Coordinates of C-alpha atoms and ligand atoms in Angstrom, one line a residue:
X1 CA 0.0 0.0 0.0
X2 CA 2.8 2.4 1.0
X3 CA 4.5 1.6 -2.3
X4 CA 1.4 2.5 -4.2
X5 CA 1.1 5.8 -2.4
X6 CA 4.7 6.7 -3.0
X7 CA 4.6 5.8 -6.6
X8 CA 1.3 7.7 -7.0
X9 CA 2.9 10.8 -5.4
X10 CA 5.5 10.9 -8.1
X11 CA 2.8 12.0 -10.6
X12 CA 1.8 15.1 -8.6
X13 CA 3.4 18.0 -10.5
X14 CA 6.1 20.0 -8.7
X15 CA 7.3 23.4 -9.9
X16 CA 11.0 23.2 -10.3
X17 CA 11.7 26.2 -12.4
X18 CA 14.7 28.5 -12.9
X19 CA 13.1 31.7 -14.2
X20 CA 15.3 34.2 -16.1
X21 CA 17.8 36.4 -14.3
X22 CA 16.8 40.0 -14.7
X23 CA 19.6 41.6 -12.7
X24 CA 22.1 39.7 -10.5
X25 CA 23.2 41.4 -7.3
X26 CA 26.7 42.8 -7.9
X27 CA 28.8 41.7 -5.0
X28 CA 32.6 41.5 -4.7
X29 CA 33.9 38.0 -5.2
X30 CA 34.4 37.1 -1.5
X31 CA 30.8 38.0 -0.8
X32 CA 29.2 36.5 -3.8
X33 CA 31.0 33.3 -3.1
X34 CA 29.3 33.1 0.3
X35 CA 25.9 34.0 -1.1
X36 CA 26.2 31.5 -3.9
X37 CA 27.2 28.7 -1.6
X38 CA 24.8 29.4 1.2
X39 CA 21.8 31.3 -0.2
X40 CA 21.4 31.0 -4.0
X41 CA 19.7 27.6 -4.0
X42 CA 16.6 29.3 -2.4
X43 CA 17.2 33.0 -3.1
X44 CA 18.1 33.1 -6.8
X45 CA 17.0 31.8 -10.1
X46 CA 20.1 29.7 -10.3
X47 CA 18.9 26.9 -8.0
X48 CA 20.8 23.6 -8.3
X49 CA 18.1 21.0 -8.2
X50 CA 19.6 17.9 -6.7
X51 CA 18.4 14.4 -7.7
X52 CA 16.4 14.0 -4.5
X53 CA 14.4 17.2 -5.5
X54 CA 12.8 14.9 -8.1
X55 CA 11.5 12.4 -5.6
X56 CA 8.2 13.0 -3.9
X57 CA 7.5 13.8 -1.1
X58 CA 10.9 15.4 -0.6
X59 CA 10.4 17.3 -3.8
X60 CA 7.4 19.2 -2.4
X61 CA 9.4 20.5 0.6
X62 CA 12.3 21.6 -1.5
X63 CA 10.2 23.3 -4.2
X64 CA 8.2 25.0 -1.5
X65 CA 11.3 26.3 0.2
X66 CA 12.7 27.6 -3.1
X67 CA 9.4 29.2 -4.1
X68 CA 8.9 30.8 -0.7
X69 CA 12.6 31.8 -0.5
X70 CA 12.4 33.5 -3.9
X71 CA 9.3 35.3 -3.0
X72 CA 11.0 36.8 0.1
X73 CA 14.4 37.5 -1.4
X74 CA 15.7 36.9 -4.9
X75 CA 19.2 38.0 -5.8
X76 CA 18.5 37.3 -9.5
X77 CA 15.6 39.8 -9.6
X78 CA 17.3 42.5 -7.5
X79 CA 16.2 45.1 -10.1
X80 CA 12.6 44.6 -9.1
X81 CA 13.1 46.1 -5.6
X82 CA 13.0 49.9 -5.1
X83 CA 15.8 51.5 -3.1
X84 CA 13.9 51.3 0.2
X85 CA 13.2 47.6 -0.3
X86 CA 16.8 46.9 -1.2
X87 CA 18.0 48.5 2.0
X88 CA 15.4 46.5 3.9
X89 CA 16.4 43.2 2.3
X90 CA 20.1 43.9 3.1
X91 CA 19.3 44.6 6.7
X92 CA 17.2 41.4 6.8
X93 CA 20.1 39.4 5.4
X94 CA 22.4 40.6 8.2
X95 CA 19.7 40.0 10.8
X96 CA 19.0 36.5 9.6
X97 CA 22.6 35.3 9.4
X98 CA 23.5 36.9 12.7
X99 CA 20.7 35.1 14.4
X100 CA 21.5 31.9 12.7
X101 CA 18.1 31.6 11.1
X102 CA 19.5 31.4 7.6
X103 CA 20.5 29.2 5.8
X104 CA 17.6 27.0 7.0
X105 CA 18.7 24.3 9.4
X106 CA 17.3 21.6 7.2
X107 CA 19.4 22.8 4.3
X108 CA 22.5 22.8 6.4
X109 CA 22.1 19.2 7.4
X110 CA 22.7 18.3 3.8
X111 CA 24.9 21.2 2.7
X112 CA 27.6 21.4 5.3
X113 CA 29.6 23.8 3.2
X114 CA 26.8 26.3 3.4
X115 CA 27.2 26.8 7.1
X116 CA 28.2 30.4 8.1
X117 CA 31.0 30.9 10.6
X118 CA 31.8 34.3 12.2
X119 CA 34.4 35.0 9.6
X120 CA 31.8 34.7 6.8
X121 CA 29.2 36.6 8.7
X122 CA 31.6 39.4 9.3
X123 CA 32.4 39.5 5.6
X124 CA 28.7 40.0 4.9
X125 CA 28.4 42.6 7.6
X126 CA 31.4 44.6 6.2
X127 CA 29.8 44.5 2.8
X128 CA 26.5 45.9 3.9
X129 CA 27.9 48.5 6.3
X130 CA 27.2 52.1 5.4
X131 CA 30.0 53.6 3.4
X132 CA 31.1 50.3 1.9
X133 CA 30.9 49.6 -1.8
X134 CA 27.2 49.7 -1.3
X135 CA 26.2 51.8 -4.3
X136 CA 27.7 49.6 -7.1
X137 CA 27.0 46.4 -5.3
X138 CA 23.4 46.9 -4.5
X139 CA 22.2 49.2 -7.3
X140 CA 21.4 51.8 -4.6
X141 CA 21.9 55.3 -5.9
X142 CA 24.0 57.8 -4.0
X143 CA 22.0 60.7 -2.8
X144 CA 23.9 63.3 -4.7
X145 CA 23.4 61.4 -8.0
X146 CA 19.6 61.4 -7.7
X147 CA 17.7 63.6 -10.2
Ligands
HEC1 C1 16.7 26.0 1.9 C2 16.3 27.2 1.4 C3 16.9 28.5 2.0 C4 18.3 28.8 2.0 C5 19.5 28.0 1.7 C6 18.3 30.2 2.5 N1 17.0 30.6 2.7 FE1 16.5 32.5 3.3 N2 14.5 32.0 3.3 C7 14.0 30.8 2.9 C8 12.6 30.8 3.1 C9 11.7 29.6 2.8 C10 12.2 32.1 3.5 C11 10.8 32.6 3.8 C12 10.3 32.0 5.1 C13 11.0 32.3 6.3 O1 11.3 33.5 6.6 O2 11.4 31.4 7.0 C14 13.5 32.8 3.6 C15 13.5 34.1 4.1 C16 14.7 34.9 4.1 C17 14.7 36.3 4.4 C18 13.6 37.2 4.8 C19 13.3 38.1 3.6 C20 12.2 39.1 3.8 O3 12.4 40.3 3.6 O4 11.1 38.7 4.1 C21 16.1 36.7 4.4 C22 16.6 38.0 4.6 C23 16.8 35.5 4.0 N3 16.0 34.4 3.9 C24 18.2 35.5 3.8 C25 18.9 34.3 3.5 C26 20.4 34.3 3.4 C27 21.2 35.6 3.5 C28 20.7 33.1 3.1 C29 22.1 32.6 2.9 C30 23.1 32.8 4.0 C31 19.5 32.3 3.0 N4 18.4 33.1 3.3 C32 19.5 30.9 2.7 C33 14.8 29.7 2.4 C34 16.2 29.7 2.4

């Protein structure tokens, strides 16, 4: 019976898409390496869909994390946020990683290399800090350049 259910589940459609990248966040290499390793699977349109993401019911949870994650924060569609929202997302990133809420614990169980230590967290903090390379990195205009 269980076998029948599990086989049956494989026919339920799961949305595993990688939509087009409209604007990728422009971070220095040391930062983008961290984001790509730890965040891009759920917060970009460059998700690496592993083999187990094709097997129900695991596939439902993975697809749901990715779709939810993208809805909240998508580095590949950074151009869709206005300046205020960009600032808010950046603050959110620092908050989430400082509190250890991101990457999601479930994800870390499988992706050990995605775990953030204090060195990596500090690199992210430095990057977002006011007066950093913020303007180019985040597509946030400097005040004096505004029309
Ligand atoms: C396994 C998937 C997954 C990974 C990996 C992941 N996230 Fe998330 N993230 C989510 C989901 C799902 C949500 C929305 C639900 C929630 O807040 O728990 C979210 C929400 C967020 C939010 C809240 C955005 C907002 O404004 O509402 C931030 C910020 C965030 N993640 C940052 C990160 C950062 C930074 C990383 C990498 C260090 C990361 N996440 C890695 C799945 C993930």
